[in-house]
């Protein structure tokens, strides 16, 4: 029986950008005939020949997870080759390389720094040309040869925009990377160390990629990056300018934005966001409601700017879904300062709050800050915000009961039956009285018109019915 191409699995940590880049790597391997296997180590999992781990460095927890997964992969898959890339690999390559304790049979762990991650898009073709086969036992040697061949030509940062998957595993919406890196130096952030200064995809290329998604039948695309508020192409177009250009150059496709900086909402951008094909869902990187803490974090806005931003977004959209990021337990955050964060969250009434405990990161300004907050207090503050978030979500859903929204069907399977899942334009997870019983199940990615009927069993979700 002819030997087949090697199989592979991908484990991704971190943000939407990392997810998108993993999708592109998987797509490149699948196009070369490599078989994608679900990630799984341990009992009953089908071992893949190649394991890819795409890492994150935002928190020490993310790095711990990566190390644990690397060790587990090497230990439980003695035949497999393991490639580690991403932001943690960018900053701690040497430390990661020590995790391969020279297991029997030579080198099996390969670390590709984040800024050379796009070079991995070439690996499948190299392995095909080298005759790589599943179970042949020479995969690591071939990867080592690729490394040596690539070492000189490691793709410099300019190629940060080569991650354009032909298709997306969720099939419900497309993702478009329009920006990478960041020019800010927030005191707690390691991302800017790992991904470097801000770079932007030329608007013409962004339009071509968005049109390609529209032609493939995607009804929605998420524009993503590290800090898309810093989008600025060679022509000097900012985010608002890009959105106008994309809307003018496409017909139907809806656009959703990943996250925005509160101080990045110029009046021009706000006016562009009013466009009906821009989704009424905005995620603001707020981080704190305390002027003192925002100042210590090196954030360039105050709580009043956050409230103004939320107010402007509510002026241009009918009750948009407003969410935010908050870091609790930043050095110097007393109970009184934290209360200011709770107050602003209550006043704005966010429909969701992503709250994270501060993670002290090497190489950041805050690494040496005094007045640390105990992990317990930071965790309690996350719980307090989670309670506020759940309340905000319930109140948001209740305001939409009886109203109609556009929604896109998510991949689901019979086990969820009879309820079908969809995501509404205003970012609600809808559980739809399903057509399963009527035999016409809309495919993932289908655009529907739905009426919200109430809270679903799970307070995060809304029950809805299809009306068109
Ligand atoms: S804006 Fe601040 S937190 Fe966000 S990526 Fe840039 S430096 Fe990091």
GROMACS .gro file of C-alpha atoms and ligand atoms in nm:
model
  476
    1UNK     CA    1   0.000   0.000   0.000
    2UNK     CA    2   0.151   0.338  -0.103
    3UNK     CA    3   0.273   0.530   0.200
    4UNK     CA    4   0.074   0.845   0.266
    5UNK     CA    5   0.183   1.198   0.347
    6UNK     CA    6   0.256   1.265   0.714
    7UNK     CA    7  -0.034   1.355   0.941
    8UNK     CA    8  -0.031   1.661   1.165
    9UNK     CA    9  -0.213   1.829   1.453
   10UNK     CA   10  -0.208   2.191   1.571
   11UNK     CA   11  -0.246   2.323   1.925
   12UNK     CA   12  -0.304   2.699   1.944
   13UNK     CA   13  -0.281   2.925   2.249
   14UNK     CA   14  -0.378   3.292   2.268
   15UNK     CA   15  -0.563   3.542   2.055
   16UNK     CA   16  -0.771   3.540   1.737
   17UNK     CA   17  -0.457   3.638   1.545
   18UNK     CA   18  -0.280   3.320   1.658
   19UNK     CA   19  -0.593   3.120   1.567
   20UNK     CA   20  -0.594   3.272   1.220
   21UNK     CA   21  -0.222   3.199   1.170
   22UNK     CA   22  -0.275   2.838   1.278
   23UNK     CA   23  -0.563   2.809   1.029
   24UNK     CA   24  -0.328   2.927   0.754
   25UNK     CA   25  -0.057   2.678   0.856
   26UNK     CA   26  -0.314   2.396   0.860
   27UNK     CA   27  -0.444   2.507   0.522
   28UNK     CA   28  -0.091   2.504   0.373
   29UNK     CA   29  -0.029   2.151   0.505
   30UNK     CA   30  -0.369   2.021   0.389
   31UNK     CA   31  -0.313   2.163   0.040
   32UNK     CA   32   0.002   1.949   0.021
   33UNK     CA   33  -0.199   1.641   0.117
   34UNK     CA   34  -0.095   1.625   0.482
   35UNK     CA   35  -0.376   1.483   0.694
   36UNK     CA   36  -0.510   1.704   0.975
   37UNK     CA   37  -0.584   1.504   1.290
   38UNK     CA   38  -0.763   1.643   1.596
   39UNK     CA   39  -0.519   1.750   1.867
   40UNK     CA   40  -0.507   1.487   2.133
   41UNK     CA   41  -0.245   1.323   2.343
   42UNK     CA   42  -0.301   1.028   2.575
   43UNK     CA   43  -0.547   0.737   2.569
   44UNK     CA   44  -0.715   0.666   2.233
   45UNK     CA   45  -0.577   0.973   2.054
   46UNK     CA   46  -0.446   0.901   1.705
   47UNK     CA   47  -0.081   1.011   1.717
   48UNK     CA   48   0.016   1.250   1.440
   49UNK     CA   49   0.358   1.250   1.274
   50UNK     CA   50   0.393   1.627   1.316
   51UNK     CA   51   0.271   1.831   1.615
   52UNK     CA   52   0.259   2.210   1.581
   53UNK     CA   53   0.224   2.425   1.894
   54UNK     CA   54   0.148   2.795   1.834
   55UNK     CA   55   0.229   2.975   2.157
   56UNK     CA   56   0.127   3.293   2.342
   57UNK     CA   57   0.321   3.512   2.588
   58UNK     CA   58   0.047   3.739   2.727
   59UNK     CA   59   0.042   3.564   3.065
   60UNK     CA   60   0.279   3.335   3.254
   61UNK     CA   61  -0.009   3.086   3.257
   62UNK     CA   62  -0.006   3.073   2.876
   63UNK     CA   63   0.365   2.998   2.882
   64UNK     CA   64   0.323   2.729   3.148
   65UNK     CA   65   0.054   2.568   2.933
   66UNK     CA   66   0.286   2.572   2.633
   67UNK     CA   67   0.572   2.410   2.826
   68UNK     CA   68   0.339   2.146   2.966
   69UNK     CA   69   0.201   2.068   2.620
   70UNK     CA   70   0.550   2.049   2.466
   71UNK     CA   71   0.675   1.805   2.732
   72UNK     CA   72   0.355   1.596   2.707
   73UNK     CA   73   0.378   1.586   2.327
   74UNK     CA   74   0.742   1.471   2.332
   75UNK     CA   75   0.679   1.215   2.607
   76UNK     CA   76   0.356   1.063   2.473
   77UNK     CA   77   0.451   1.068   2.100
   78UNK     CA   78   0.803   0.922   2.084
   79UNK     CA   79   0.783   0.904   1.702
   80UNK     CA   80   0.649   1.252   1.641
   81UNK     CA   81   0.830   1.573   1.540
   82UNK     CA   82   0.727   1.883   1.737
   83UNK     CA   83   0.744   2.238   1.601
   84UNK     CA   84   0.687   2.526   1.843
   85UNK     CA   85   0.623   2.879   1.717
   86UNK     CA   86   0.441   3.197   1.822
   87UNK     CA   87   0.507   3.481   2.065
   88UNK     CA   88   0.655   3.272   2.349
   89UNK     CA   89   0.890   3.108   2.097
   90UNK     CA   90   0.987   3.459   1.980
   91UNK     CA   91   1.097   3.565   2.327
   92UNK     CA   92   1.217   3.241   2.492
   93UNK     CA   93   1.356   3.022   2.213
   94UNK     CA   94   1.654   2.893   2.411
   95UNK     CA   95   1.442   2.804   2.715
   96UNK     CA   96   1.198   2.609   2.499
   97UNK     CA   97   1.479   2.422   2.321
   98UNK     CA   98   1.594   2.283   2.658
   99UNK     CA   99   1.261   2.097   2.685
  100UNK     CA  100   1.383   1.835   2.435
  101UNK     CA  101   1.595   1.631   2.671
  102UNK     CA  102   1.767   1.471   2.371
  103UNK     CA  103   1.515   1.188   2.367
  104UNK     CA  104   1.630   0.875   2.192
  105UNK     CA  105   1.653   0.901   1.816
  106UNK     CA  106   1.789   1.253   1.798
  107UNK     CA  107   1.638   1.601   1.778
  108UNK     CA  108   1.258   1.613   1.757
  109UNK     CA  109   1.180   1.961   1.890
  110UNK     CA  110   1.213   2.259   1.655
  111UNK     CA  111   1.151   2.620   1.765
  112UNK     CA  112   1.051   2.880   1.501
  113UNK     CA  113   1.043   3.233   1.650
  114UNK     CA  114   0.717   3.419   1.598
  115UNK     CA  115   0.857   3.665   1.347
  116UNK     CA  116   0.966   3.375   1.123
  117UNK     CA  117   0.637   3.188   1.167
  118UNK     CA  118   0.532   3.267   0.809
  119UNK     CA  119   0.836   3.070   0.683
  120UNK     CA  120   0.652   2.759   0.806
  121UNK     CA  121   0.407   2.813   0.520
  122UNK     CA  122   0.688   2.688   0.295
  123UNK     CA  123   0.759   2.373   0.498
  124UNK     CA  124   0.484   2.153   0.344
  125UNK     CA  125   0.618   2.200  -0.008
  126UNK     CA  126   0.974   2.133   0.112
  127UNK     CA  127   0.866   1.811   0.283
  128UNK     CA  128   0.671   1.699  -0.024
  129UNK     CA  129   0.973   1.760  -0.246
  130UNK     CA  130   1.185   1.566   0.004
  131UNK     CA  131   0.944   1.272  -0.017
  132UNK     CA  132   0.820   1.290   0.345
  133UNK     CA  133   0.590   0.997   0.430
  134UNK     CA  134   0.382   0.906   0.732
  135UNK     CA  135   0.555   0.672   0.974
  136UNK     CA  136   0.879   0.678   0.776
  137UNK     CA  137   1.072   0.792   1.084
  138UNK     CA  138   1.275   1.050   0.893
  139UNK     CA  139   1.044   1.347   0.937
  140UNK     CA  140   1.260   1.513   1.204
  141UNK     CA  141   1.568   1.476   0.987
  142UNK     CA  142   1.382   1.639   0.697
  143UNK     CA  143   1.261   1.923   0.920
  144UNK     CA  144   1.619   1.972   1.041
  145UNK     CA  145   1.730   1.993   0.677
  146UNK     CA  146   1.460   2.253   0.613
  147UNK     CA  147   1.578   2.446   0.913
  148UNK     CA  148   1.934   2.451   0.782
  149UNK     CA  149   1.814   2.552   0.433
  150UNK     CA  150   1.581   2.818   0.578
  151UNK     CA  151   1.808   2.950   0.852
  152UNK     CA  152   1.961   3.211   0.614
  153UNK     CA  153   1.635   3.306   0.446
  154UNK     CA  154   1.414   3.320   0.756
  155UNK     CA  155   1.137   3.540   0.637
  156UNK     CA  156   1.162   3.882   0.791
  157UNK     CA  157   0.865   4.051   0.949
  158UNK     CA  158   0.743   4.191   0.621
  159UNK     CA  159   0.573   3.856   0.565
  160UNK     CA  160   0.348   3.894   0.864
  161UNK     CA  161   0.056   3.905   0.615
  162UNK     CA  162   0.105   3.575   0.437
  163UNK     CA  163  -0.146   3.404   0.667
  164UNK     CA  164  -0.444   3.390   0.430
  165UNK     CA  165  -0.612   3.051   0.471
  166UNK     CA  166  -0.801   2.925   0.165
  167UNK     CA  167  -1.082   2.819   0.395
  168UNK     CA  168  -1.170   2.838   0.766
  169UNK     CA  169  -1.235   2.525   0.979
  170UNK     CA  170  -1.546   2.688   1.127
  171UNK     CA  171  -1.681   2.769   0.781
  172UNK     CA  172  -1.913   3.023   0.939
  173UNK     CA  173  -1.705   3.339   0.885
  174UNK     CA  174  -1.373   3.446   0.748
  175UNK     CA  175  -1.090   3.622   0.930
  176UNK     CA  176  -0.866   3.884   0.778
  177UNK     CA  177  -0.538   3.994   0.937
  178UNK     CA  178  -0.502   4.366   0.860
  179UNK     CA  179  -0.241   4.465   1.117
  180UNK     CA  180   0.037   4.321   1.335
  181UNK     CA  181   0.260   4.448   1.617
  182UNK     CA  182   0.205   4.763   1.823
  183UNK     CA  183   0.377   5.100   1.875
  184UNK     CA  184   0.254   5.141   2.232
  185UNK     CA  185   0.451   5.017   2.529
  186UNK     CA  186   0.191   4.949   2.794
  187UNK     CA  187   0.369   4.869   3.118
  188UNK     CA  188   0.226   4.515   3.149
  189UNK     CA  189   0.246   4.405   2.787
  190UNK     CA  190   0.485   4.157   2.632
  191UNK     CA  191   0.303   4.138   2.301
  192UNK     CA  192   0.476   4.443   2.165
  193UNK     CA  193   0.810   4.279   2.257
  194UNK     CA  194   0.715   3.960   2.071
  195UNK     CA  195   0.547   4.107   1.765
  196UNK     CA  196   0.742   4.436   1.728
  197UNK     CA  197   0.619   4.772   1.596
  198UNK     CA  198   0.285   4.814   1.419
  199UNK     CA  199   0.266   4.713   1.053
  200UNK     CA  200  -0.041   4.726   0.830
  201UNK     CA  201  -0.163   4.527   0.530
  202UNK     CA  202  -0.190   4.755   0.223
  203UNK     CA  203  -0.556   4.846   0.168
  204UNK     CA  204  -0.554   4.713  -0.187
  205UNK     CA  205  -0.441   4.368  -0.064
  206UNK     CA  206  -0.697   4.380   0.219
  207UNK     CA  207  -0.971   4.450  -0.036
  208UNK     CA  208  -0.854   4.167  -0.263
  209UNK     CA  209  -0.857   3.924   0.032
  210UNK     CA  210  -1.200   4.043   0.148
  211UNK     CA  211  -1.340   4.011  -0.204
  212UNK     CA  212  -1.199   3.659  -0.222
  213UNK     CA  213  -1.386   3.571   0.099
  214UNK     CA  214  -1.706   3.725  -0.042
  215UNK     CA  215  -1.667   3.529  -0.367
  216UNK     CA  216  -1.618   3.211  -0.165
  217UNK     CA  217  -1.960   3.274  -0.012
  218UNK     CA  218  -1.856   3.405   0.330
  219UNK     CA  219  -2.122   3.645   0.455
  220UNK     CA  220  -1.905   3.789   0.734
  221UNK     CA  221  -1.537   3.860   0.796
  222UNK     CA  222  -1.360   3.954   1.120
  223UNK     CA  223  -1.082   4.210   1.078
  224UNK     CA  224  -0.809   4.127   1.325
  225UNK     CA  225  -0.462   4.229   1.437
  226UNK     CA  226  -0.270   4.306   1.754
  227UNK     CA  227  -0.396   4.667   1.770
  228UNK     CA  228  -0.613   4.745   1.468
  229UNK     CA  229  -0.672   5.098   1.602
  230UNK     CA  230  -0.313   5.162   1.486
  231UNK     CA  231  -0.389   5.052   1.129
  232UNK     CA  232  -0.213   5.289   0.887
  233UNK     CA  233  -0.102   5.179   0.540
  234UNK     CA  234   0.167   5.334   0.322
  235UNK     CA  235  -0.098   5.563   0.172
  236UNK     CA  236  -0.169   5.700   0.520
  237UNK     CA  237  -0.512   5.540   0.537
  238UNK     CA  238  -0.617   5.480   0.896
  239UNK     CA  239  -0.871   5.222   1.017
  240UNK     CA  240  -1.167   5.441   0.920
  241UNK     CA  241  -1.018   5.499   0.576
  242UNK     CA  242  -0.961   5.128   0.529
  243UNK     CA  243  -1.319   5.043   0.629
  244UNK     CA  244  -1.462   5.296   0.385
  245UNK     CA  245  -1.241   5.153   0.109
  246UNK     CA  246  -1.346   4.794   0.190
  247UNK     CA  247  -1.716   4.882   0.208
  248UNK     CA  248  -1.696   5.068  -0.123
  249UNK     CA  249  -1.520   4.772  -0.288
  250UNK     CA  250  -1.756   4.497  -0.173
  251UNK     CA  251  -2.130   4.432  -0.197
  252UNK     CA  252  -2.269   4.208   0.070
  253UNK     CA  253  -2.008   4.085   0.315
  254UNK     CA  254  -2.052   4.203   0.671
  255UNK     CA  255  -1.752   4.324   0.868
  256UNK     CA  256  -1.688   4.260   1.238
  257UNK     CA  257  -1.396   4.422   1.422
  258UNK     CA  258  -1.177   4.236   1.672
  259UNK     CA  259  -1.102   4.506   1.935
  260UNK     CA  260  -1.057   4.882   1.955
  261UNK     CA  261  -0.862   5.118   2.177
  262UNK     CA  262  -1.089   5.367   2.364
  263UNK     CA  263  -0.864   5.653   2.250
  264UNK     CA  264  -0.865   5.528   1.890
  265UNK     CA  265  -1.223   5.631   1.810
  266UNK     CA  266  -1.189   5.942   1.594
  267UNK     CA  267  -1.512   6.109   1.481
  268UNK     CA  268  -1.442   5.998   1.122
  269UNK     CA  269  -1.405   5.638   1.233
  270UNK     CA  270  -1.725   5.658   1.437
  271UNK     CA  271  -1.915   5.786   1.131
  272UNK     CA  272  -1.781   5.496   0.923
  273UNK     CA  273  -1.873   5.244   1.192
  274UNK     CA  274  -2.236   5.356   1.147
  275UNK     CA  275  -2.245   5.170   0.812
  276UNK     CA  276  -2.507   4.892   0.815
  277UNK     CA  277  -2.254   4.627   0.709
  278UNK     CA  278  -2.038   4.704   1.013
  279UNK     CA  279  -2.151   4.473   1.292
  280UNK     CA  280  -2.299   4.642   1.603
  281UNK     CA  281  -2.047   4.469   1.829
  282UNK     CA  282  -1.751   4.656   1.976
  283UNK     CA  283  -1.482   4.522   2.207
  284UNK     CA  284  -1.291   4.796   2.390
  285UNK     CA  285  -0.948   4.738   2.549
  286UNK     CA  286  -1.029   4.928   2.870
  287UNK     CA  287  -0.806   4.751   3.126
  288UNK     CA  288  -0.908   4.970   3.426
  289UNK     CA  289  -1.153   5.242   3.534
  290UNK     CA  290  -0.904   5.407   3.767
  291UNK     CA  291  -0.716   5.713   3.630
  292UNK     CA  292  -0.425   5.631   3.862
  293UNK     CA  293  -0.393   5.272   3.740
  294UNK     CA  294  -0.442   5.366   3.374
  295UNK     CA  295  -0.158   5.615   3.419
  296UNK     CA  296   0.067   5.350   3.577
  297UNK     CA  297  -0.020   5.110   3.294
  298UNK     CA  298   0.089   5.369   3.041
  299UNK     CA  299  -0.255   5.383   2.880
  300UNK     CA  300  -0.320   5.707   2.693
  301UNK     CA  301  -0.679   5.771   2.804
  302UNK     CA  302  -0.892   5.819   3.115
  303UNK     CA  303  -1.226   5.670   3.229
  304UNK     CA  304  -1.411   5.969   3.081
  305UNK     CA  305  -1.271   5.880   2.737
  306UNK     CA  306  -1.402   5.525   2.777
  307UNK     CA  307  -1.749   5.653   2.864
  308UNK     CA  308  -1.738   5.897   2.571
  309UNK     CA  309  -1.636   5.615   2.335
  310UNK     CA  310  -1.921   5.392   2.459
  311UNK     CA  311  -2.164   5.682   2.423
  312UNK     CA  312  -2.056   5.755   2.063
  313UNK     CA  313  -2.090   5.389   1.967
  314UNK     CA  314  -2.442   5.385   2.115
  315UNK     CA  315  -2.523   5.701   1.916
  316UNK     CA  316  -2.443   5.537   1.582
  317UNK     CA  317  -2.581   5.185   1.641
  318UNK     CA  318  -2.906   5.062   1.802
  319UNK     CA  319  -2.799   4.922   2.138
  320UNK     CA  320  -2.470   4.767   2.015
  321UNK     CA  321  -2.306   4.479   2.204
  322UNK     CA  322  -2.031   4.651   2.405
  323UNK     CA  323  -1.764   4.434   2.565
  324UNK     CA  324  -1.432   4.518   2.726
  325UNK     CA  325  -1.106   4.380   2.861
  326UNK     CA  326  -1.010   4.452   3.223
  327UNK     CA  327  -0.689   4.361   3.407
  328UNK     CA  328  -0.734   4.324   3.783
  329UNK     CA  329  -0.462   4.338   4.046
  330UNK     CA  330  -0.219   4.568   3.863
  331UNK     CA  331   0.050   4.687   4.109
  332UNK     CA  332  -0.092   4.968   4.323
  333UNK     CA  333  -0.456   4.877   4.261
  334UNK     CA  334  -0.617   4.925   4.602
  335UNK     CA  335  -0.975   4.817   4.674
  336UNK     CA  336  -1.079   5.180   4.622
  337UNK     CA  337  -0.911   5.197   4.280
  338UNK     CA  338  -1.073   4.869   4.182
  339UNK     CA  339  -1.411   5.006   4.285
  340UNK     CA  340  -1.361   5.276   4.019
  341UNK     CA  341  -1.334   4.998   3.761
  342UNK     CA  342  -1.657   4.843   3.886
  343UNK     CA  343  -1.831   5.181   3.878
  344UNK     CA  344  -1.742   5.249   3.513
  345UNK     CA  345  -1.849   4.897   3.415
  346UNK     CA  346  -2.183   4.950   3.589
  347UNK     CA  347  -2.233   5.297   3.439
  348UNK     CA  348  -2.160   5.177   3.084
  349UNK     CA  349  -2.345   4.846   3.134
  350UNK     CA  350  -2.116   4.628   2.925
  351UNK     CA  351  -2.285   4.321   2.777
  352UNK     CA  352  -1.967   4.132   2.857
  353UNK     CA  353  -1.643   4.187   3.049
  354UNK     CA  354  -1.330   3.979   2.982
  355UNK     CA  355  -1.150   4.009   3.315
  356UNK     CA  356  -0.797   3.875   3.371
  357UNK     CA  357  -0.570   3.882   3.675
  358UNK     CA  358  -0.252   4.083   3.616
  359UNK     CA  359   0.041   3.860   3.513
  360UNK     CA  360   0.389   3.998   3.594
  361UNK     CA  361   0.592   3.966   3.272
  362UNK     CA  362   0.972   3.978   3.230
  363UNK     CA  363   1.094   4.257   3.006
  364UNK     CA  364   0.796   4.484   3.081
  365UNK     CA  365   0.812   4.814   3.272
  366UNK     CA  366   0.570   4.684   3.537
  367UNK     CA  367   0.802   4.393   3.618
  368UNK     CA  368   0.975   4.614   3.878
  369UNK     CA  369   0.668   4.804   4.000
  370UNK     CA  370   0.611   4.814   4.379
  371UNK     CA  371   0.284   4.750   4.568
  372UNK     CA  372   0.195   4.416   4.418
  373UNK     CA  373  -0.162   4.290   4.468
  374UNK     CA  374  -0.206   3.936   4.604
  375UNK     CA  375  -0.314   3.669   4.357
  376UNK     CA  376  -0.614   3.602   4.581
  377UNK     CA  377  -0.733   3.964   4.567
  378UNK     CA  378  -0.675   3.978   4.190
  379UNK     CA  379  -0.877   3.658   4.148
  380UNK     CA  380  -1.160   3.785   4.371
  381UNK     CA  381  -1.176   4.101   4.161
  382UNK     CA  382  -1.202   3.889   3.844
  383UNK     CA  383  -1.495   3.703   4.006
  384UNK     CA  384  -1.662   4.031   4.098
  385UNK     CA  385  -1.637   4.150   3.737
  386UNK     CA  386  -1.763   3.815   3.612
  387UNK     CA  387  -2.078   3.865   3.821
  388UNK     CA  388  -2.118   4.212   3.669
  389UNK     CA  389  -2.062   4.066   3.323
  390UNK     CA  390  -2.332   3.800   3.369
  391UNK     CA  391  -2.575   4.062   3.489
  392UNK     CA  392  -2.485   4.284   3.194
  393UNK     CA  393  -2.539   3.993   2.952
  394UNK     CA  394  -2.878   3.906   3.101
  395UNK     CA  395  -2.991   4.268   3.085
  396UNK     CA  396  -2.865   4.300   2.727
  397UNK     CA  397  -3.053   3.989   2.609
  398UNK     CA  398  -3.371   4.104   2.784
  399UNK     CA  399  -3.354   4.438   2.596
  400UNK     CA  400  -3.356   4.243   2.265
  401UNK     CA  401  -3.649   4.010   2.337
  402UNK     CA  402  -3.905   4.036   2.058
  403UNK     CA  403  -3.662   4.212   1.824
  404UNK     CA  404  -3.525   4.080   1.495
  405UNK     CA  405  -3.156   4.041   1.415
  406UNK     CA  406  -2.937   3.903   1.139
  407UNK     CA  407  -2.745   3.590   1.240
  408UNK     CA  408  -2.493   3.352   1.089
  409UNK     CA  409  -2.530   2.978   1.142
  410UNK     CA  410  -2.242   2.821   1.332
  411UNK     CA  411  -2.111   2.474   1.275
  412UNK     CA  412  -2.308   2.243   1.498
  413UNK     CA  413  -2.399   1.878   1.481
  414UNK     CA  414  -2.691   1.651   1.547
  415UNK     CA  415  -2.592   1.618   1.915
  416UNK     CA  416  -2.697   1.982   1.966
  417UNK     CA  417  -3.021   1.901   1.790
  418UNK     CA  418  -3.286   2.006   1.793
  419UNK     CA  419  -3.130   2.345   1.856
  420UNK     CA  420  -2.921   2.507   1.590
  421UNK     CA  421  -2.656   2.760   1.692
  422UNK     CA  422  -2.602   3.095   1.530
  423UNK     CA  423  -2.421   3.419   1.614
  424UNK     CA  424  -2.624   3.736   1.579
  425UNK     CA  425  -2.498   4.060   1.428
  426UNK     CA  426  -2.485   4.196   1.784
  427UNK     CA  427  -2.274   3.902   1.898
  428UNK     CA  428  -2.537   3.699   2.083
  429UNK     CA  429  -2.514   3.322   2.075
  430UNK     CA  430  -2.857   3.218   1.952
  431UNK     CA  431  -3.014   2.878   2.002
  432UNK     CA  432  -3.268   2.846   1.725
  433UNK     CA  433  -3.583   2.645   1.718
  434UNK     CA  434  -3.443   2.424   1.461
  435UNK     CA  435  -3.532   2.318   1.118
  436UNK     CA  436  -3.373   1.981   1.204
  437UNK     CA  437  -3.724   1.859   1.253
  438UNK     CA  438  -3.822   2.002   0.914
  439UNK     CA  439  -3.527   1.842   0.734
  440UNK     CA  440  -3.373   2.163   0.600
  441UNK     CA  441  -3.069   2.241   0.809
  442UNK     CA  442  -2.899   2.563   0.699
  443UNK     CA  443  -2.526   2.514   0.649
  444UNK     CA  444  -2.264   2.689   0.867
  445UNK     CA  445  -2.218   3.040   0.732
  446UNK     CA  446  -2.579   3.080   0.620
  447UNK     CA  447  -2.723   3.426   0.688
  448UNK     CA  448  -3.062   3.416   0.862
  449UNK     CA  449  -3.313   3.663   1.002
  450UNK     CA  450  -3.413   3.570   1.359
  451UNK     CA  451  -3.641   3.700   1.632
  452UNK     CA  452  -3.509   3.680   1.989
  453UNK     CA  453  -3.760   3.505   2.213
  454UNK     CA  454  -3.587   3.511   2.550
  455UNK     CA  455  -3.302   3.388   2.768
  456UNK     CA  456  -3.196   3.035   2.687
  457UNK     CA  457  -3.128   2.775   2.953
  458UNK     CA  458  -2.773   2.901   2.970
  459UNK     CA  459  -2.797   3.274   3.059
  460UNK     CA  460  -2.520   3.348   2.808
  461UNK     CA  461  -2.739   3.240   2.524
  462UNK     CA  462  -3.060   3.369   2.378
  463UNK     CA  463  -3.345   3.158   2.248
  464UNK     CA  464  -3.461   3.266   1.904
  465UNK     CA  465  -3.667   3.162   1.604
  466UNK     CA  466  -3.592   3.188   1.234
  467UNK     CA  467  -3.814   3.445   1.060
  468UNK     CA  468  -3.639   3.476   0.729
  469LIG     S1  469  -0.184   4.852   2.307
  469LIG    FE1  470  -0.061   4.804   2.485
  469LIG     S2  471  -0.151   4.612   2.557
  469LIG    FE2  472  -0.215   4.635   2.346
  469LIG     S3  473  -0.062   4.525   2.226
  469LIG    FE3  474  -0.002   4.741   2.238
  469LIG     S4  475   0.142   4.752   2.407
  469LIG    FE4  476   0.026   4.560   2.427
   0.00000   0.00000   0.00000
